C-alpha positions as a Markdown table, in Angstrom:
| # | Residue | x | y | z |
|---|---|---|---|---|
| 1 | Met | 147.5 | -2.9 | 151.6 |
| 2 | Gly | 146.4 | -0.8 | 154.5 |
| 3 | Ile | 143.5 | -1.7 | 156.9 |
| 4 | Phe | 141.6 | 1.5 | 155.9 |
| 5 | Ser | 141.7 | 0.5 | 152.2 |
| 6 | Ser | 140.6 | -3.0 | 153.2 |
| 7 | Leu | 137.7 | -1.8 | 155.2 |
| 8 | Met | 136.6 | 0.6 | 152.4 |
| 9 | Gly | 136.5 | -2.5 | 150.0 |
| 10 | Asn | 139.5 | -1.4 | 147.9 |
| 11 | Ala | 141.5 | -4.2 | 146.3 |
| 12 | Gly | 145.3 | -4.6 | 146.6 |
| 13 | Ala | 147.6 | -6.9 | 144.6 |
| 14 | Val | 148.5 | -10.3 | 146.1 |
| 15 | Asp | 151.7 | -12.2 | 145.5 |
| 16 | Asn | 151.2 | -14.9 | 142.9 |
| 17 | Gln | 153.1 | -17.5 | 144.9 |
| 18 | Lys | 150.8 | -16.9 | 147.9 |
| 19 | Leu | 147.7 | -17.3 | 145.6 |
| 20 | Gln | 149.2 | -20.5 | 144.2 |
| 21 | Asn | 149.7 | -21.9 | 147.7 |
| 22 | Asp | 146.2 | -20.9 | 148.9 |
| 23 | Phe | 144.2 | -21.8 | 145.8 |
| 24 | Ala | 146.1 | -24.6 | 144.1 |
| 25 | Gln | 143.1 | -27.0 | 144.6 |
| 26 | Leu | 140.9 | -24.8 | 142.4 |
| 27 | Leu | 143.2 | -24.9 | 139.4 |
| 28 | Cys | 143.0 | -27.4 | 136.5 |
| 29 | Asp | 146.0 | -28.9 | 134.7 |
| 30 | Ser | 148.1 | -26.3 | 132.8 |
| 31 | Glu | 146.2 | -23.4 | 134.5 |
| 32 | Val | 148.5 | -20.7 | 135.8 |
| 33 | Ile | 147.7 | -17.7 | 138.0 |
| 34 | Glu | 148.7 | -14.5 | 136.3 |
| 35 | Ala | 147.5 | -11.9 | 138.9 |
| 36 | Gly | 145.3 | -11.6 | 142.0 |
| 37 | Phe | 143.7 | -9.0 | 144.1 |
| 38 | Lys | 142.4 | -9.1 | 147.7 |
| 39 | Ile | 139.4 | -7.0 | 148.9 |
| 40 | Phe | 139.2 | -7.4 | 152.7 |
| 41 | Arg | 138.3 | -11.1 | 152.9 |
| 42 | Asp | 137.5 | -11.7 | 149.2 |
| 43 | Thr | 139.9 | -12.4 | 146.4 |
| 44 | Phe | 139.7 | -12.4 | 142.7 |
| 45 | Ile | 142.2 | -14.2 | 140.6 |
| 46 | Phe | 143.1 | -13.9 | 136.9 |
| 47 | Thr | 144.4 | -17.2 | 135.4 |
| 48 | Asn | 145.4 | -18.0 | 131.9 |
| 49 | Lys | 142.0 | -19.7 | 131.5 |
| 50 | Arg | 139.4 | -17.9 | 133.6 |
| 51 | Leu | 138.6 | -15.3 | 136.3 |
| 52 | Ile | 138.0 | -16.8 | 139.7 |
| 53 | Leu | 136.1 | -14.8 | 142.4 |
| 54 | Val | 136.5 | -16.0 | 145.9 |
| 55 | Asp | 133.8 | -14.7 | 148.2 |
| 56 | Lys | 134.2 | -15.4 | 152.0 |
| 57 | Gln | 130.7 | -15.4 | 153.5 |
| 58 | Gly | 129.3 | -14.9 | 157.0 |
| 59 | Leu | 130.9 | -13.3 | 160.1 |
| 60 | Thr | 133.6 | -16.0 | 160.5 |
| 61 | Gly | 134.3 | -16.4 | 156.8 |
| 62 | Ser | 134.2 | -20.2 | 157.1 |
| 63 | Lys | 131.8 | -20.5 | 154.2 |
| 64 | Thr | 133.3 | -19.7 | 150.8 |
| 65 | Gln | 131.8 | -19.3 | 147.4 |
| 66 | Tyr | 134.1 | -19.8 | 144.3 |
| 67 | Leu | 132.7 | -18.2 | 141.1 |
| 68 | Ser | 134.5 | -19.2 | 137.9 |
| 69 | Ile | 134.0 | -16.9 | 134.9 |
| 70 | Ser | 135.4 | -18.0 | 131.5 |
| 71 | Tyr | 136.9 | -15.1 | 129.6 |
| 72 | Lys | 134.8 | -15.9 | 126.5 |
| 73 | Ser | 131.6 | -15.2 | 128.5 |
| 74 | Ile | 132.7 | -11.6 | 129.3 |
| 75 | Ser | 130.9 | -9.4 | 126.8 |
| 76 | Arg | 132.4 | -6.1 | 127.9 |
| 77 | Phe | 134.3 | -4.4 | 130.7 |
| 78 | Ser | 135.1 | -0.9 | 131.9 |
| 79 | Val | 137.9 | 0.6 | 133.9 |
| 80 | Glu | 137.5 | 3.9 | 135.8 |
| 81 | Thr | 140.8 | 5.5 | 136.9 |
| 82 | Ala | 141.3 | 7.2 | 140.3 |
| 83 | Gly | 140.9 | 11.0 | 140.3 |
| 84 | Thr | 142.1 | 13.8 | 142.5 |
| 85 | Phe | 139.4 | 13.4 | 145.2 |
| 86 | Asp | 138.2 | 9.9 | 144.3 |
| 87 | Leu | 141.3 | 7.9 | 145.3 |
| 88 | Asp | 140.2 | 4.5 | 144.0 |
| 89 | Ala | 139.9 | 3.0 | 140.5 |
| 90 | Glu | 137.0 | 0.7 | 139.6 |
| 91 | Leu | 136.6 | -2.3 | 137.3 |
| 92 | Lys | 133.2 | -3.4 | 136.0 |
| 93 | Ile | 132.6 | -6.6 | 134.1 |
| 94 | Trp | 129.5 | -7.6 | 132.2 |
| 95 | Ile | 128.8 | -11.3 | 131.5 |
| 96 | Ser | 127.0 | -12.3 | 128.3 |
| 97 | Ser | 124.1 | -9.9 | 127.5 |
| 98 | Glu | 123.4 | -8.6 | 131.1 |
| 99 | Gln | 122.2 | -5.0 | 131.4 |
| 100 | His | 124.1 | -4.3 | 134.6 |
| 101 | Pro | 127.7 | -5.3 | 135.5 |
| 102 | Ser | 127.9 | -8.7 | 137.0 |
| 103 | Val | 131.2 | -7.9 | 138.7 |
| 104 | Ser | 132.2 | -4.5 | 140.2 |
| 105 | Arg | 135.4 | -4.1 | 142.2 |
| 106 | Lys | 137.4 | -1.1 | 143.5 |
| 107 | Phe | 141.2 | -0.9 | 143.6 |
| 108 | Asn | 143.4 | 1.2 | 145.8 |
| 109 | Lys | 146.3 | 3.2 | 144.5 |
| 110 | Ser | 148.7 | 0.3 | 145.0 |
| 111 | Val | 147.1 | -1.4 | 141.9 |
| 112 | Asn | 148.0 | -0.2 | 138.4 |
| 113 | Val | 144.5 | -0.3 | 136.9 |
| 114 | Tyr | 145.9 | -0.1 | 133.4 |
| 115 | Glu | 147.7 | -3.4 | 134.0 |
| 116 | Val | 144.5 | -5.0 | 135.2 |
| 117 | Gln | 142.7 | -3.7 | 132.1 |
| 118 | Lys | 145.5 | -4.9 | 129.8 |
| 119 | Leu | 145.4 | -8.4 | 131.4 |
| 120 | Leu | 141.6 | -8.6 | 131.0 |
| 121 | Ala | 141.7 | -7.3 | 127.4 |
| 122 | Gln | 144.4 | -9.9 | 126.4 |
| 123 | His | 142.0 | -12.7 | 127.4 |
| 124 | Val | 138.7 | -11.3 | 126.4 |
| 125 | Leu | 139.8 | -10.0 | 123.0 |
| 126 | Lys | 141.3 | -13.3 | 121.8 |
């Protein structure tokens, strides 16, 4: 993932083993990381049980918020693919009956947004 994409807030895929090493203390027994994406300092992780959003806060990033969203609380989601002039794809997730998306993330071209959508659909549509 290039520095320009990071600065623009676009997500790039992260190796599952690196995520496992960095976030093992967040996982419960039998929870497995399936995919993860990094946006500048923030990370979001798809596990077999939930979606984990890691939000580094402040200038130094020493304060971190971990938001856990169970797949059953996701009421709907949308994926917008990249276009000719708009080079990034976008994922929006609504939790419960909220009017506006609770989560909105952009992906750079290195991420196959169809795979992200498929992974999310497999968990939400169970």
